[in-house]
Short mmCIF file of C-alpha atoms in Angstrom, two decimals:
data_model
loop_
_atom_site.label_atom_id
_atom_site.label_comp_id
_atom_site.label_asym_id
_atom_site.label_seq_id
_atom_site.Cartn_x
_atom_site.Cartn_y
_atom_site.Cartn_z
CA MET Q 6 -18.86 0.00 -36.44
CA ALA Q 7 -17.84 -3.25 -34.85
CA VAL Q 8 -19.24 -4.80 -38.02
CA ARG Q 9 -16.50 -3.14 -40.01
CA GLY Q 10 -14.04 -4.94 -37.78
CA ILE Q 11 -15.25 -8.34 -38.96
CA ILE Q 12 -12.35 -10.46 -39.95
CA PRO Q 13 -12.66 -13.12 -42.64
CA PRO Q 14 -12.28 -16.35 -40.66
CA HIS Q 15 -10.13 -17.99 -43.32
CA MET Q 16 -7.50 -15.40 -42.58
CA LEU Q 17 -7.34 -16.62 -39.03
CA LYS Q 18 -6.65 -20.14 -40.19
CA HIS Q 19 -2.89 -19.82 -40.24
CA LEU Q 20 -2.98 -18.31 -36.77
CA ALA Q 21 -5.24 -21.04 -35.44
CA GLU Q 22 -2.85 -23.66 -36.76
CA SER Q 23 0.32 -22.02 -35.48
CA SER Q 24 2.68 -23.97 -33.25
CA ASP Q 25 2.81 -20.99 -30.88
CA PRO Q 26 0.07 -21.33 -28.24
CA GLU Q 27 -0.16 -17.52 -28.00
CA ASP Q 28 -0.93 -17.31 -31.71
CA ARG Q 29 -3.67 -19.88 -31.30
CA LYS Q 30 -5.19 -18.01 -28.37
CA LEU Q 31 -5.21 -14.80 -30.40
CA ALA Q 32 -7.04 -16.55 -33.24
CA VAL Q 33 -9.62 -17.96 -30.85
CA ARG Q 34 -10.22 -14.54 -29.25
CA MET Q 35 -10.74 -12.97 -32.65
CA LEU Q 36 -13.03 -15.76 -33.84
CA MET Q 37 -15.12 -15.38 -30.71
CA ARG Q 38 -15.60 -11.69 -31.43
CA ILE Q 39 -16.75 -12.49 -34.95
CA GLU Q 40 -19.26 -15.01 -33.63
CA LYS Q 41 -20.55 -12.47 -31.13
CA VAL Q 42 -21.22 -9.86 -33.80
CA ARG Q 43 -22.77 -12.47 -36.11
CA GLY Q 44 -25.08 -13.61 -33.34
CA MET Q 45 -26.20 -10.03 -32.85
CA ARG Q 46 -26.87 -9.66 -36.55
CA ARG Q 47 -28.87 -12.87 -36.69
CA ALA Q 48 -30.94 -11.78 -33.73
CA LEU Q 49 -31.71 -8.53 -35.49
CA GLY Q 50 -32.54 -10.26 -38.77
CA GLU Q 51 -29.51 -8.91 -40.62
CA VAL Q 52 -30.64 -5.34 -40.12
CA TYR Q 53 -28.27 -2.63 -39.07
CA VAL Q 54 -26.63 -3.46 -35.78
CA ALA Q 55 -27.70 -0.71 -33.45
CA THR Q 56 -25.03 0.78 -31.27
CA PRO Q 57 -25.43 0.00 -27.59
CA THR Q 58 -27.39 2.66 -25.75
CA GLY Q 59 -26.30 4.28 -22.52
CA GLY Q 60 -23.25 5.78 -24.16
CA ARG Q 61 -21.73 9.19 -23.88
CA CYS Q 62 -21.51 10.21 -20.24
CA ILE Q 63 -18.86 12.83 -19.62
CA ARG Q 64 -18.50 14.55 -16.28
CA VAL Q 65 -16.12 17.25 -15.08
CA TYR Q 66 -15.43 17.99 -11.42
CA ASP Q 67 -13.57 20.80 -9.69
CA VAL Q 68 -11.38 19.40 -6.90
CA LYS Q 69 -10.54 22.99 -5.88
CA HIS Q 70 -6.83 22.44 -5.32
CA GLY Q 71 -7.47 19.44 -3.11
CA SER Q 72 -5.56 16.19 -3.24
CA ASP Q 73 -6.27 12.45 -3.73
CA SER Q 74 -8.54 12.19 -0.72
CA ASP Q 75 -10.69 15.07 -2.05
CA LEU Q 76 -11.40 13.44 -5.42
CA PRO Q 77 -13.47 13.78 -7.44
CA GLY Q 78 -14.62 17.16 -6.04
CA ASP Q 79 -17.69 19.19 -7.03
CA LEU Q 80 -19.63 18.05 -10.11
CA LEU Q 81 -19.96 20.94 -12.55
CA ALA Q 82 -23.11 21.75 -14.49
CA ASN Q 83 -22.76 22.48 -18.19
CA PRO Q 84 -18.97 22.11 -18.49
CA ALA Q 85 -19.11 22.54 -22.28
CA LYS Q 86 -20.02 26.19 -21.77
CA SER Q 87 -17.85 26.93 -18.75
CA LYS Q 88 -15.88 30.19 -18.65
CA ASP Q 89 -13.06 28.31 -16.96
CA PRO Q 90 -10.83 27.15 -19.84
CA GLU Q 91 -9.63 24.13 -17.88
CA VAL Q 92 -13.19 22.88 -17.35
CA LYS Q 93 -14.16 23.48 -20.95
CA GLU Q 94 -11.03 21.82 -22.34
CA ALA Q 95 -11.37 18.79 -20.03
CA TYR Q 96 -14.94 18.35 -21.26
CA LYS Q 97 -14.25 18.91 -24.94
CA GLY Q 98 -11.17 16.70 -24.91
CA ALA Q 99 -13.00 13.82 -23.24
CA ASP Q 100 -15.93 14.30 -25.63
CA ALA Q 101 -13.64 14.24 -28.69
CA THR Q 102 -11.88 11.14 -27.35
CA TYR Q 103 -15.20 9.38 -26.74
CA SER Q 104 -16.26 10.19 -30.33
CA PHE Q 105 -12.90 9.03 -31.66
CA TYR Q 106 -13.20 5.56 -30.14
CA LYS Q 107 -16.93 5.30 -30.85
CA ASP Q 108 -17.04 6.51 -34.45
CA LEU Q 109 -13.85 4.88 -35.67
CA TYR Q 110 -13.53 1.67 -33.71
CA GLY Q 111 -17.03 1.10 -32.30
CA ARG Q 112 -15.80 1.37 -28.72
CA ASN Q 113 -18.29 2.61 -26.15
CA SER Q 114 -16.14 4.53 -23.63
CA ILE Q 115 -13.17 3.40 -21.53
CA ASP Q 116 -14.64 0.01 -20.61
CA ASP Q 117 -16.59 -0.46 -23.88
CA LYS Q 118 -19.72 -0.59 -21.73
CA GLY Q 119 -20.46 3.11 -21.65
CA MET Q 120 -18.91 3.98 -18.30
CA CYS Q 121 -18.91 7.67 -17.40
CA ILE Q 122 -15.70 9.48 -18.21
CA ASP Q 123 -14.82 11.50 -15.13
CA SER Q 124 -12.21 14.26 -15.00
CA SER Q 125 -11.19 16.47 -12.08
CA VAL Q 126 -9.51 19.80 -12.76
CA HIS Q 127 -7.52 22.12 -10.47
CA PHE Q 128 -5.79 19.19 -8.77
CA GLU Q 129 -3.54 20.41 -5.95
CA THR Q 130 -1.73 23.76 -6.40
CA ASP Q 131 0.67 24.62 -9.23
CA TYR Q 132 0.61 20.90 -10.03
CA ASP Q 133 2.77 20.05 -13.06
CA ASN Q 134 1.01 16.87 -14.08
CA ALA Q 135 -1.98 15.03 -15.47
CA GLY Q 136 -2.82 11.44 -14.70
CA TRP Q 137 -5.19 8.48 -14.68
CA ASP Q 138 -5.70 7.10 -11.17
CA GLY Q 139 -7.42 3.87 -12.17
CA ARG Q 140 -10.91 5.42 -11.93
CA GLN Q 141 -10.72 8.91 -13.38
CA MET Q 142 -8.50 11.57 -14.90
CA ILE Q 143 -6.86 14.38 -12.95
CA TYR Q 144 -5.40 17.62 -14.30
CA GLY Q 145 -3.07 20.10 -12.66
CA ASP Q 146 -2.97 23.84 -13.41
CA GLY Q 147 0.79 23.83 -13.99
CA ASP Q 148 3.14 26.11 -12.07
CA GLY Q 149 2.65 28.96 -14.55
CA VAL Q 150 6.41 29.45 -14.81
CA TYR Q 151 7.44 26.43 -16.86
CA PHE Q 152 4.16 24.59 -17.29
CA ASN Q 153 0.73 25.76 -18.41
CA ARG Q 154 -2.44 23.87 -17.49
CA PHE Q 155 -2.33 20.30 -18.80
CA THR Q 156 -5.78 20.40 -20.44
CA ILE Q 157 -4.39 22.87 -22.98
CA ALA Q 158 -3.26 19.96 -25.20
CA ILE Q 159 -6.07 17.70 -26.42
CA ASP Q 160 -3.65 14.83 -27.02
CA VAL Q 161 -2.95 14.81 -23.25
CA ILE Q 162 -6.64 14.12 -22.66
CA GLY Q 163 -6.69 11.36 -25.29
CA HIS Q 164 -3.52 10.00 -23.68
CA GLU Q 165 -5.05 9.81 -20.17
CA LEU Q 166 -8.31 8.27 -21.35
CA THR Q 167 -6.38 5.66 -23.31
CA HIS Q 168 -4.65 4.60 -20.09
CA GLY Q 169 -8.14 3.59 -18.98
CA VAL Q 170 -8.75 1.68 -22.22
CA THR Q 171 -5.43 -0.15 -21.81
CA GLU Q 172 -6.27 -1.05 -18.22
CA TYR Q 173 -9.57 -2.61 -19.34
CA GLU Q 174 -8.07 -4.43 -22.34
CA ALA Q 175 -4.41 -5.49 -22.53
CA GLY Q 176 -3.74 -4.55 -18.88
CA LEU Q 177 -0.12 -3.72 -19.72
CA VAL Q 178 1.89 -3.66 -16.49
CA TYR Q 179 3.22 -0.17 -15.80
CA GLN Q 180 6.90 -1.06 -15.72
CA ASP Q 181 9.80 -1.65 -18.12
CA GLN Q 182 8.84 -2.67 -21.69
CA PRO Q 183 5.13 -3.41 -21.04
CA GLY Q 184 4.95 -0.05 -19.24
CA ALA Q 185 6.63 1.74 -22.14
CA LEU Q 186 4.12 0.06 -24.48
CA ASN Q 187 1.32 1.24 -22.21
CA GLU Q 188 2.70 4.80 -22.45
CA SER Q 189 3.14 4.50 -26.19
CA MET Q 190 -0.46 3.34 -26.73
CA SER Q 191 -1.56 6.47 -24.86
CA ASP Q 192 0.65 8.70 -27.01
CA VAL Q 193 -0.48 6.99 -30.23
CA PHE Q 194 -4.20 7.41 -29.55
CA GLY Q 195 -3.69 10.79 -27.90
CA THR Q 196 -2.08 12.17 -31.02
CA LEU Q 197 -4.67 10.44 -33.26
CA VAL Q 198 -7.48 12.14 -31.33
CA LYS Q 199 -5.78 15.47 -32.05
CA GLN Q 200 -5.18 14.61 -35.71
CA ARG Q 201 -8.82 13.66 -36.18
CA VAL Q 202 -10.13 16.82 -34.52
CA LEU Q 203 -7.89 18.85 -36.84
CA ASN Q 204 -8.63 16.50 -39.76
CA GLU Q 205 -4.93 16.13 -40.50
CA THR Q 206 -3.18 13.65 -42.74
CA VAL Q 207 0.10 12.08 -41.63
CA ASP Q 208 2.06 14.79 -43.48
CA GLN Q 209 0.12 17.63 -41.89
CA ALA Q 210 0.30 16.35 -38.30
CA ASP Q 211 2.97 17.63 -35.88
CA TRP Q 212 3.32 14.25 -34.09
CA LEU Q 213 4.07 16.13 -30.87
CA ILE Q 214 2.79 15.18 -27.43
CA GLY Q 215 1.84 18.00 -25.09
CA GLU Q 216 2.33 20.91 -27.48
CA GLY Q 217 1.36 24.11 -25.63
CA ILE Q 218 2.06 22.81 -22.12
CA PHE Q 219 5.46 24.49 -21.84
CA THR Q 220 5.40 28.23 -21.21
CA LYS Q 221 7.41 30.53 -23.47
CA LYS Q 222 10.21 30.42 -20.92
CA VAL Q 223 11.05 26.83 -21.82
CA LYS Q 224 13.26 25.96 -24.76
CA GLY Q 225 11.13 23.27 -26.31
CA LYS Q 226 8.09 22.72 -28.46
CA ALA Q 227 6.44 19.86 -26.55
CA LEU Q 228 7.06 17.05 -24.05
CA ARG Q 229 7.67 14.36 -26.66
CA SER Q 230 8.02 13.94 -30.38
CA MET Q 231 6.90 10.78 -32.16
CA SER Q 232 8.54 11.75 -35.44
CA ALA Q 233 11.91 12.55 -33.81
CA PRO Q 234 12.05 11.20 -30.24
CA GLY Q 235 14.69 12.97 -28.15
CA THR Q 236 14.25 16.37 -29.83
CA ALA Q 237 11.11 17.80 -28.19
CA TYR Q 238 12.93 20.06 -25.72
CA ASP Q 239 16.41 21.05 -24.59
CA ASP Q 240 16.22 23.49 -21.73
CA PRO Q 241 18.83 24.68 -19.20
CA LYS Q 242 16.45 24.08 -16.25
CA LEU Q 243 14.43 21.07 -17.39
CA GLY Q 244 17.20 19.26 -19.24
CA LYS Q 245 16.96 17.52 -22.58
CA ASP Q 246 14.27 15.20 -23.94
CA PRO Q 247 15.68 11.76 -22.97
CA GLN Q 248 13.67 9.64 -25.41
CA PRO Q 249 15.44 7.12 -27.63
CA ALA Q 250 14.18 6.47 -31.16
CA ASP Q 251 15.54 2.92 -31.46
CA MET Q 252 16.59 -0.17 -29.49
CA LYS Q 253 20.28 0.69 -29.73
CA HIS Q 254 19.60 3.63 -27.41
CA TYR Q 255 17.18 1.85 -25.04
CA VAL Q 256 17.57 3.44 -21.58
CA LYS Q 257 18.06 1.12 -18.60
CA THR Q 258 16.94 2.90 -15.44
CA SER Q 259 15.12 2.16 -12.20
CA GLU Q 260 13.49 5.60 -12.21
CA ASP Q 261 10.12 6.33 -13.84
CA GLU Q 262 9.08 2.67 -13.36
CA GLY Q 263 11.96 1.56 -15.56
CA GLY Q 264 11.74 4.49 -17.96
CA VAL Q 265 8.17 4.05 -19.17
CA HIS Q 266 8.03 7.68 -20.36
CA ILE Q 267 11.50 7.38 -21.87
CA ASN Q 268 11.57 4.11 -23.82
CA SER Q 269 8.05 4.72 -25.13
CA GLY Q 270 9.93 6.73 -27.78
CA ILE Q 271 10.80 3.43 -29.48
CA PRO Q 272 7.27 2.05 -30.10
CA ASN Q 273 6.07 5.64 -30.69
CA HIS Q 274 8.50 6.01 -33.54
CA ALA Q 275 7.61 2.56 -34.92
CA PHE Q 276 3.98 3.68 -35.13
CA TYR Q 277 4.98 6.96 -36.76
CA LEU Q 278 7.08 5.17 -39.40
CA ALA Q 279 4.27 2.70 -40.18
CA ALA Q 280 1.70 5.51 -40.41
CA MET Q 281 3.94 7.61 -42.68
CA GLU Q 282 4.44 4.62 -44.94
CA LEU Q 283 0.67 4.18 -45.28
CA GLY Q 284 -0.14 7.89 -45.72
CA GLY Q 285 -3.57 9.49 -45.46
CA HIS Q 286 -5.32 9.65 -42.10
CA ALA Q 287 -3.31 7.68 -39.57
CA TRP Q 288 -6.38 6.53 -37.64
CA GLU Q 289 -7.77 4.62 -40.63
CA LYS Q 290 -5.11 1.95 -41.07
CA ALA Q 291 -2.17 2.17 -38.65
CA GLY Q 292 -4.47 3.31 -35.82
CA ARG Q 293 -6.91 0.51 -36.52
CA ILE Q 294 -4.15 -2.11 -36.46
CA TRP Q 295 -2.81 -0.74 -33.17
CA TYR Q 296 -6.30 -0.55 -31.65
CA VAL Q 297 -7.26 -4.14 -32.50
CA THR Q 298 -3.87 -5.27 -31.19
CA LEU Q 299 -4.40 -3.39 -27.90
CA ARG Q 300 -7.91 -4.78 -27.56
CA ASP Q 301 -7.37 -8.41 -28.56
CA ALA Q 302 -3.76 -9.39 -28.88
CA LEU Q 303 -1.62 -8.10 -25.99
CA LYS Q 304 -1.05 -9.46 -22.52
CA PRO Q 305 0.02 -7.64 -19.32
CA LYS Q 306 3.71 -8.49 -19.73
CA THR Q 307 4.09 -8.08 -23.48
CA SER Q 308 7.57 -7.04 -24.68
CA PHE Q 309 8.35 -4.77 -27.63
CA ALA Q 310 9.22 -7.79 -29.81
CA THR Q 311 5.95 -9.56 -29.04
CA ALA Q 312 3.96 -6.36 -29.58
CA ALA Q 313 5.67 -6.03 -32.96
CA LYS Q 314 4.69 -9.58 -33.85
CA ARG Q 315 1.09 -9.00 -32.76
CA THR Q 316 0.66 -5.79 -34.76
CA TYR Q 317 2.12 -7.61 -37.76
CA GLN Q 318 -0.30 -10.52 -37.32
CA VAL Q 319 -3.28 -8.22 -36.77
CA ALA Q 320 -2.35 -6.24 -39.91
CA GLY Q 321 -2.35 -9.57 -41.79
CA VAL Q 322 -5.76 -10.48 -40.41
CA LEU Q 323 -7.33 -7.05 -41.03
CA PHE Q 324 -5.77 -6.24 -44.40
CA GLY Q 325 -4.46 -9.57 -45.68
CA GLU Q 326 -1.24 -11.52 -45.52
CA GLY Q 327 1.42 -9.84 -47.61
CA SER Q 328 -0.64 -6.62 -47.82
CA ALA Q 329 0.94 -3.19 -48.02
CA GLU Q 330 -0.42 -2.53 -44.52
CA GLN Q 331 1.41 -5.55 -43.14
CA ALA Q 332 4.61 -4.49 -44.90
CA ALA Q 333 4.28 -0.98 -43.43
CA VAL Q 334 4.00 -2.38 -39.91
CA LYS Q 335 7.13 -4.43 -40.46
CA LYS Q 336 8.94 -1.40 -41.80
CA GLY Q 337 7.94 0.62 -38.74
CA TRP Q 338 9.35 -1.87 -36.25
CA THR Q 339 12.45 -2.61 -38.32
CA GLY Q 340 13.08 1.13 -38.42
CA VAL Q 341 13.46 1.21 -34.63
CA GLY Q 342 15.57 -1.94 -34.44
CA VAL Q 343 12.83 -4.34 -33.32
CA LYS Q 344 12.91 -7.55 -35.32
CA ILE Q 345 9.56 -9.27 -35.69
CA PRO Q 346 9.99 -12.77 -34.20
CA LYS Q 347 8.87 -15.76 -36.27
CA MET N 11 20.64 17.84 7.81
CA ILE N 12 20.99 16.85 4.15
CA ILE N 13 17.86 16.20 2.12
CA HIS N 14 17.98 14.71 -1.36
CA LEU N 15 14.89 14.32 -3.53
CA VAL N 16 14.57 12.81 -7.00
CA ARG N 17 11.23 13.06 -8.73
CA SER N 18 10.76 10.95 -11.86
CA GLY N 19 7.80 9.93 -14.02
CA GLY N 20 4.71 12.07 -14.41
CA PHE N 21 3.09 12.72 -17.78
CA GLY N 22 6.21 14.47 -19.04
CA GLY N 23 8.69 11.99 -17.59
CA ILE N 24 10.88 14.95 -16.71
CA ARG N 25 13.39 14.14 -13.96
CA ARG N 26 13.82 16.76 -11.24
CA GLU N 27 16.39 16.54 -8.47
CA VAL N 28 17.39 18.68 -5.52
CA ARG N 29 19.97 18.35 -2.73
CA ILE N 30 19.52 20.63 0.23
CA GLU N 31 21.91 21.28 3.13
CA THR N 32 19.51 22.76 5.63
CA ARG N 33 22.20 24.65 7.57
CA SER N 34 22.83 26.80 4.51
CA LEU N 35 19.19 27.93 4.47
CA SER N 36 17.59 30.85 6.26
CA SER N 37 15.65 29.87 9.38
CA GLU N 38 12.34 30.53 7.56
CA GLU N 39 13.26 27.92 5.01
CA ARG N 40 15.06 25.52 7.33
CA GLU N 41 12.48 25.21 10.09
CA PRO N 42 9.52 23.91 8.06
CA LEU N 43 11.76 21.39 6.30
CA GLU N 44 13.34 19.99 9.43
CA GLY N 45 9.99 20.15 11.20
CA LEU N 46 8.25 18.13 8.48
CA VAL N 47 11.01 15.51 8.45
CA LYS N 48 10.42 15.09 12.18
CA ALA N 49 6.60 15.21 11.93
CA SER N 50 6.56 12.52 9.23
CA GLY N 51 8.55 10.15 11.42
CA PHE N 52 10.79 9.84 8.40
CA PHE N 53 13.37 7.48 9.89
CA SER N 54 10.68 4.97 10.88
CA LEU N 55 8.99 4.92 7.46
CA PRO N 56 9.45 1.84 5.25
CA GLY N 57 12.10 2.18 2.57
CA LYS N 58 9.68 1.18 -0.15
CA PHE N 59 5.94 1.67 -0.40
CA PRO N 60 4.02 -0.83 -2.53
CA ARG N 61 3.57 0.22 -6.15
CA PRO N 62 0.03 1.21 -7.06
CA GLY N 63 -1.80 -1.56 -8.91
CA LYS N 64 -3.62 0.84 -11.22
CA GLY N 65 -3.19 4.25 -12.71
CA ALA N 66 -0.59 5.94 -14.90
CA ASP N 67 1.51 9.09 -15.25
CA PHE N 68 1.97 9.53 -11.53
CA PHE N 69 5.15 11.01 -10.05
CA THR N 70 7.64 8.68 -8.36
CA TYR N 71 9.81 10.01 -5.52
CA SER N 72 13.04 8.92 -3.92
CA ILE N 73 13.81 10.88 -0.73
CA THR N 74 17.00 10.49 1.29
CA VAL N 75 17.58 12.26 4.59
CA ASP N 76 20.91 12.35 6.45
CA ASP N 77 20.67 13.94 9.91
CA GLY N 78 24.28 13.32 10.82
CA GLU N 79 23.47 10.16 12.78
CA ARG N 80 21.10 8.30 10.52
CA VAL N 81 20.64 8.01 6.75
CA HIS N 82 17.35 6.74 5.38
CA THR N 83 15.81 6.53 1.89
CA VAL N 84 12.11 6.25 1.10
CA GLU N 85 10.82 5.36 -2.38
CA VAL N 86 7.18 6.01 -3.11
CA SER N 87 4.83 6.58 -6.08
CA GLU N 88 2.22 9.29 -5.89
CA PRO N 89 -0.95 7.17 -5.57
CA SER N 90 0.65 5.33 -2.62
CA LEU N 91 1.88 8.54 -1.04
CA PRO N 92 0.82 8.61 2.63
CA ASP N 93 -0.74 11.90 3.76
CA ILE N 94 2.00 12.22 6.34
CA LEU N 95 4.67 12.54 3.62
CA ARG N 96 2.80 14.82 1.22
CA PRO N 97 3.59 18.14 2.97
CA LEU N 98 7.29 17.23 3.24
CA ILE N 99 7.51 16.42 -0.48
CA ARG N 100 5.71 19.66 -1.37
CA GLU N 101 8.11 21.63 0.84
CA ILE N 102 11.22 20.01 -0.63
CA SER N 103 9.84 20.48 -4.17
CA LYS N 104 9.85 24.26 -3.64
CA HIS N 105 13.64 23.97 -3.86
CA PHE N 106 13.78 22.50 -7.36
CA SER N 107 16.00 24.76 -9.40
CA GLY N 108 13.87 27.46 -10.95
#
């Protein structure tokens, strides 16, 4: 599938000749990838480029309500057929996410080298969270009063695994705007994993993150909404969804690493607007642009404005300068008040 | 003793906050709290623990304790959470509204 990602080198010409050194570096990185794939093809005599072996390795562990120092816990045999819904969901979600990256974008696991995807369930007791610890995923059972188990939503699993992808690629620092971009990348690919499993078009998708995690007691449909950030929940105990949908409402805070789970609403909505503009299955065009950008074009301290510029450039490289895809990307970012810098 | 905890971050990014005046609690509730503050050596802990270099979606805590003589605040993110603080945070978290 990496072959499908081949970019006509002439399209990189304008980037390679840009006065901006970052643009030139991006062009060089993309050209190097093309050369790599070409070299592989030549070596194989122009036959089909076989996918690297040593792929799909998905493991689920039970940490039995233990904490960080107890990770990963006991390795479980046959998690796909487990009677424990948390085990089964953790496995199936990781498996669907692996397939998503592999089938659509030619990526072989979190590190693109086929590393095992490890998940531990039953983390601590009544734990209202899921996370990526830099090595593996952890899932809490939820308190049962306000929160159900976190594996219940497949987009949460895609979200966590994408944190691993981001760490291996762009390395977006988990603070302020780069941190909110890191969060947004996880929401984007988390929801795309769900959309692909359900085979939904942009109009059919709910664009919600964490649907099903709240119990019936909570007034809210999910933890976040990409189509209407700030509207996912409004509950007397848990408060109101604090996400902004545009730069005018950007939240300045020292909490949550500078509001990484709050301001991610802005790039989330930009992606949603671009995907809606393009229609069809969001993973085919908008998702592809975002993925190549995450893989090749972002740096650890990228701001929203630079990310906007990079997605715009990548859309130009993948689909052509002045293409409808490039226009849709611009429309997405403009819609959230991010101007694409020259 | 006054204990104030703010938890931010986590997958949901839902902020939770609680302020407890221990003298208004029953002895069953007050004793473990005050005991864990003491056991953690709270007033000797650094005000800020280093941020974890990797990982995402972890909880971030800001804990302030006022024992009438001293006031101290500790800020820490879950992956850097020392084992000595974990039981105290779990105990305070029981008092989140609802």
